Amino acid sequence: KQEVTQIPAALSVPEGENLVLNCSFTDSAIYNLQWFRQDPGKGLTSLLLIQSSQREQTSGRLNASLDKSSGRSTLYIAASQPGDSATYLCAMETSGSRLTFGEGTQLTVNP
Amino acid sequence: EPEVTQTPSHQVTQMGQEVILRCVPISNHLYFYWYRQILGQKVEFLVSFYNNEISEKSEIFDDQFSVERPDGSNFTLKIRSTKLEDSAMYFCASITETEETQYFGPGTRLLVL
């Protein structure tokens, strides 16, 4: 069974700090991995997608990496801001295009 | 920027009633999905739909659920006889044939009493 696990479940940091969110997955036949942001009571906003052939993707202050051999992905957020406070979800896609999600990491950036 | 829209944003229903959740995917998208998120739990895949038929469904998507694309724009999820455990946030998503990023709607919060 495909499983995605995210650590930590919650993280609180002061503004300006760099931080890393972790995601691990069990299926080596991963097609791609996506990181999403979810604000309370809202939908999911796609942040970054890494294809299985890629090692990392960058968008602004965000950098996501993928290591298929170890079944891990990280989301690095540089110079965090209070507006980054949200729940961050990672999701893997295997064949068939369904996404399997992790539990999420609830991030709070304190001013 | 084009977005996936969903209606209603909230729905309260009595156990045993039928509900229809509506989604309007992005206009040039061809693959459509429904996911749900029970409060405090993971987002779970329900079903994918392509070329007017179900392409994949999860074990959650039993005979009580059905999906339809009644016209060129709407994509609906019907729950025939709701149960208390169907209370969740239901998300619709869509993608093009060539792109891989799934675009999610804002969700419908369903409460079954």
Short mmCIF file of C-alpha atoms in Angstrom, two decimals:
data_model
loop_
_atom_site.label_atom_id
_atom_site.label_comp_id
_atom_site.label_asym_id
_atom_site.label_seq_id
_atom_site.Cartn_x
_atom_site.Cartn_y
_atom_site.Cartn_z
CA LYS A 1 0.00 0.00 0.00
CA GLN A 2 1.29 3.44 -0.90
CA GLU A 3 2.04 5.58 2.12
CA VAL A 4 3.21 9.15 2.50
CA THR A 5 4.43 10.43 5.86
CA GLN A 6 5.31 13.98 6.84
CA ILE A 7 7.48 15.11 9.72
CA PRO A 8 7.06 17.20 11.78
CA ALA A 9 3.29 17.41 12.24
CA ALA A 10 3.63 20.99 13.42
CA LEU A 11 6.38 23.57 13.39
CA SER A 12 6.60 27.05 14.87
CA VAL A 13 9.45 29.36 13.90
CA PRO A 14 10.31 33.05 14.21
CA GLU A 15 10.08 35.21 11.13
CA GLY A 16 13.19 35.16 8.94
CA GLU A 17 14.24 31.63 9.76
CA ASN A 18 15.04 29.08 7.07
CA LEU A 19 13.22 25.79 7.54
CA VAL A 20 12.88 22.30 6.10
CA LEU A 21 9.76 20.17 5.89
CA ASN A 22 10.16 16.45 5.35
CA CYS A 23 8.16 13.93 3.38
CA SER A 24 8.79 10.21 2.99
CA PHE A 25 7.03 7.78 0.67
CA THR A 26 6.99 4.03 0.23
CA ASP A 27 6.47 3.52 -3.49
CA SER A 28 9.63 3.62 -5.58
CA ALA A 29 7.49 3.66 -8.72
CA ILE A 30 6.68 7.28 -8.06
CA TYR A 31 5.77 9.30 -11.13
CA ASN A 32 6.06 12.72 -9.55
CA LEU A 33 5.81 14.43 -6.19
CA GLN A 34 3.90 17.62 -5.48
CA TRP A 35 3.98 20.03 -2.60
CA PHE A 36 0.76 21.90 -1.78
CA ARG A 37 -0.20 24.64 0.59
CA GLN A 38 -3.54 24.55 2.42
CA ASP A 39 -4.89 27.53 4.33
CA PRO A 40 -7.51 26.85 7.05
CA GLY A 41 -10.84 25.83 5.53
CA LYS A 42 -9.56 26.39 2.03
CA GLY A 43 -8.50 24.40 -1.02
CA LEU A 44 -5.07 23.20 -2.02
CA THR A 45 -2.62 25.40 -3.88
CA SER A 46 0.12 23.65 -5.81
CA LEU A 47 3.57 24.99 -4.93
CA LEU A 48 6.04 22.75 -6.71
CA LEU A 49 5.99 19.55 -8.76
CA ILE A 50 9.08 17.38 -9.13
CA GLN A 51 9.05 14.71 -11.79
CA SER A 52 10.66 11.38 -10.96
CA SER A 53 13.56 12.14 -13.31
CA GLN A 54 14.33 15.41 -11.53
CA ARG A 55 16.21 16.05 -8.30
CA GLU A 56 14.81 19.44 -7.35
CA GLN A 57 12.60 22.35 -8.28
CA THR A 58 12.73 25.96 -7.18
CA SER A 59 10.15 28.71 -7.07
CA GLY A 60 11.08 31.94 -5.35
CA ARG A 61 11.92 31.21 -1.72
CA LEU A 62 10.84 27.58 -2.05
CA ASN A 63 13.05 24.68 -3.05
CA ALA A 64 11.87 21.08 -3.18
CA SER A 65 14.12 18.07 -3.57
CA LEU A 66 13.39 14.46 -4.43
CA ASP A 67 15.46 11.36 -3.64
CA LYS A 68 13.69 8.33 -5.05
CA SER A 69 16.23 5.84 -3.76
CA SER A 70 15.65 6.82 -0.14
CA GLY A 71 11.96 7.64 -0.61
CA ARG A 72 12.32 11.19 0.63
CA SER A 73 11.43 14.71 -0.39
CA THR A 74 12.12 17.97 1.38
CA LEU A 75 10.61 21.42 1.06
CA TYR A 76 12.99 24.19 1.99
CA ILE A 77 11.54 27.61 2.77
CA ALA A 78 14.03 30.45 2.92
CA ALA A 79 13.59 33.59 5.00
CA SER A 80 10.16 32.58 6.31
CA GLN A 81 7.39 35.18 6.64
CA PRO A 82 4.16 35.24 8.66
CA GLY A 83 2.27 34.86 5.38
CA ASP A 84 3.89 31.44 4.97
CA SER A 85 1.81 30.16 7.88
CA ALA A 86 -0.32 27.32 6.52
CA THR A 87 -0.42 23.54 6.31
CA TYR A 88 2.00 22.08 3.77
CA LEU A 89 1.06 18.80 2.13
CA CYS A 90 3.17 16.53 0.01
CA ALA A 91 1.54 14.11 -2.40
CA MET A 92 2.97 11.44 -4.62
CA GLU A 93 1.57 10.40 -7.94
CA THR A 94 2.05 6.88 -9.22
CA SER A 95 0.68 5.43 -12.43
CA GLY A 96 -3.00 6.20 -12.90
CA SER A 97 -2.53 9.81 -11.81
CA ARG A 98 -4.16 9.50 -8.38
CA LEU A 99 -2.41 11.52 -5.67
CA THR A 100 -1.60 9.96 -2.30
CA PHE A 101 -1.23 12.63 0.37
CA GLY A 102 0.68 12.91 3.61
CA GLU A 103 -0.85 14.20 6.82
CA GLY A 104 0.67 17.63 6.38
CA THR A 105 2.92 19.88 8.43
CA GLN A 106 1.20 22.82 10.10
CA LEU A 107 3.62 25.75 9.92
CA THR A 108 3.35 28.87 12.05
CA VAL A 109 5.73 31.75 11.40
CA ASN A 110 5.72 34.21 14.27
CA PRO A 111 6.34 37.91 13.63
CA GLU B 1 -5.97 33.11 -14.03
CA PRO B 2 -8.41 30.24 -14.68
CA GLU B 3 -9.56 28.34 -11.60
CA VAL B 4 -11.56 25.31 -10.62
CA THR B 5 -14.81 26.36 -8.96
CA GLN B 6 -17.09 24.34 -6.70
CA THR B 7 -20.63 24.79 -5.46
CA PRO B 8 -22.01 24.92 -2.88
CA SER B 9 -19.26 25.98 -0.51
CA HIS B 10 -21.15 24.43 2.42
CA GLN B 11 -23.97 21.91 2.55
CA VAL B 12 -25.83 20.47 5.52
CA THR B 13 -28.00 17.43 4.94
CA GLN B 14 -29.86 14.77 6.86
CA MET B 15 -28.57 11.20 6.94
CA GLY B 16 -30.07 9.18 4.11
CA GLN B 17 -30.56 12.15 1.80
CA GLU B 18 -28.98 12.46 -1.62
CA VAL B 19 -26.51 15.24 -2.28
CA ILE B 20 -24.92 16.49 -5.49
CA LEU B 21 -21.67 18.39 -5.33
CA ARG B 22 -20.79 20.46 -8.36
CA CYS B 23 -17.49 21.42 -9.91
CA VAL B 24 -16.54 23.48 -12.94
CA PRO B 25 -13.04 22.42 -14.01
CA ILE B 26 -10.70 24.68 -15.94
CA SER B 27 -12.03 24.85 -19.48
CA ASN B 28 -9.27 23.11 -21.45
CA HIS B 29 -8.69 20.40 -18.85
CA LEU B 30 -9.53 16.80 -19.71
CA TYR B 31 -8.89 14.80 -16.54
CA PHE B 32 -11.08 15.33 -13.49
CA TYR B 33 -10.81 14.11 -9.91
CA TRP B 34 -12.68 14.06 -6.63
CA TYR B 35 -10.87 13.89 -3.30
CA ARG B 36 -12.17 14.21 0.22
CA GLN B 37 -10.70 15.26 3.55
CA ILE B 38 -12.39 14.21 6.76
CA LEU B 39 -11.68 16.73 9.50
CA GLY B 40 -8.20 16.19 10.93
CA GLN B 41 -7.34 13.44 8.43
CA LYS B 42 -5.43 13.12 5.18
CA VAL B 43 -6.76 14.15 1.80
CA GLU B 44 -7.98 10.93 0.14
CA PHE B 45 -8.48 10.11 -3.52
CA LEU B 46 -12.00 9.09 -4.50
CA VAL B 47 -12.20 8.88 -8.29
CA SER B 48 -10.69 10.03 -11.56
CA PHE B 49 -12.65 10.64 -14.75
CA TYR B 50 -11.52 10.92 -18.35
CA ASN B 51 -13.29 10.80 -21.68
CA ASN B 52 -16.70 10.49 -20.04
CA GLU B 53 -15.87 7.49 -17.93
CA ILE B 54 -14.28 6.57 -14.64
CA SER B 55 -10.60 5.79 -15.15
CA GLU B 56 -9.77 4.86 -11.55
CA LYS B 57 -11.59 4.72 -8.22
CA SER B 58 -10.57 4.03 -4.65
CA GLU B 59 -12.09 1.57 -2.19
CA ILE B 60 -13.98 4.48 -0.65
CA PHE B 61 -15.90 5.07 -3.89
CA ASP B 62 -18.59 2.44 -3.42
CA ASP B 63 -22.05 2.11 -4.98
CA GLN B 64 -23.32 5.09 -3.01
CA PHE B 65 -21.11 7.39 -5.06
CA SER B 66 -21.38 8.34 -8.71
CA VAL B 67 -19.83 10.94 -10.96
CA GLU B 68 -21.11 12.57 -14.08
CA ARG B 69 -20.17 15.19 -16.62
CA PRO B 70 -23.69 16.22 -17.66
CA ASP B 71 -22.57 18.95 -20.03
CA GLY B 72 -19.38 20.47 -21.36
CA SER B 73 -18.52 22.33 -18.21
CA ASN B 74 -19.87 20.71 -15.03
CA PHE B 75 -18.48 17.69 -13.21
CA THR B 76 -20.63 16.33 -10.40
CA LEU B 77 -20.27 13.95 -7.48
CA LYS B 78 -23.48 12.37 -6.22
CA ILE B 79 -23.85 10.61 -2.90
CA ARG B 80 -27.11 8.65 -3.03
CA SER B 81 -27.83 8.05 0.64
CA THR B 82 -25.54 10.03 2.89
CA LYS B 83 -24.07 8.61 6.08
CA LEU B 84 -22.66 10.45 9.07
CA GLU B 85 -19.15 9.38 8.02
CA ASP B 86 -19.56 11.14 4.67
CA SER B 87 -19.11 14.44 6.49
CA ALA B 88 -15.94 15.89 4.99
CA MET B 89 -14.50 18.53 2.72
CA TYR B 90 -14.81 17.41 -0.89
CA PHE B 91 -12.32 18.74 -3.41
CA CYS B 92 -12.51 18.65 -7.19
CA ALA B 93 -9.33 18.82 -9.26
CA SER B 94 -8.48 18.89 -12.95
CA ILE B 95 -5.48 18.73 -15.27
CA THR B 96 -4.78 19.02 -18.97
CA GLU B 97 -3.66 16.07 -21.03
CA THR B 98 -0.04 17.18 -21.08
CA GLU B 99 0.45 18.99 -17.78
CA GLU B 100 0.95 17.12 -14.51
CA THR B 101 0.00 19.67 -11.87
CA GLN B 102 -3.47 19.03 -10.50
CA TYR B 103 -5.45 22.22 -9.90
CA PHE B 104 -7.80 22.03 -6.95
CA GLY B 105 -11.04 23.84 -6.29
CA PRO B 106 -11.82 25.51 -2.95
CA GLY B 107 -13.89 22.56 -1.75
CA THR B 108 -17.41 21.86 -0.53
CA ARG B 109 -17.81 21.28 3.18
CA LEU B 110 -20.49 18.60 3.64
CA LEU B 111 -22.06 18.01 7.04
CA VAL B 112 -24.37 15.03 7.47
CA LEU B 113 -26.60 15.14 10.55
#
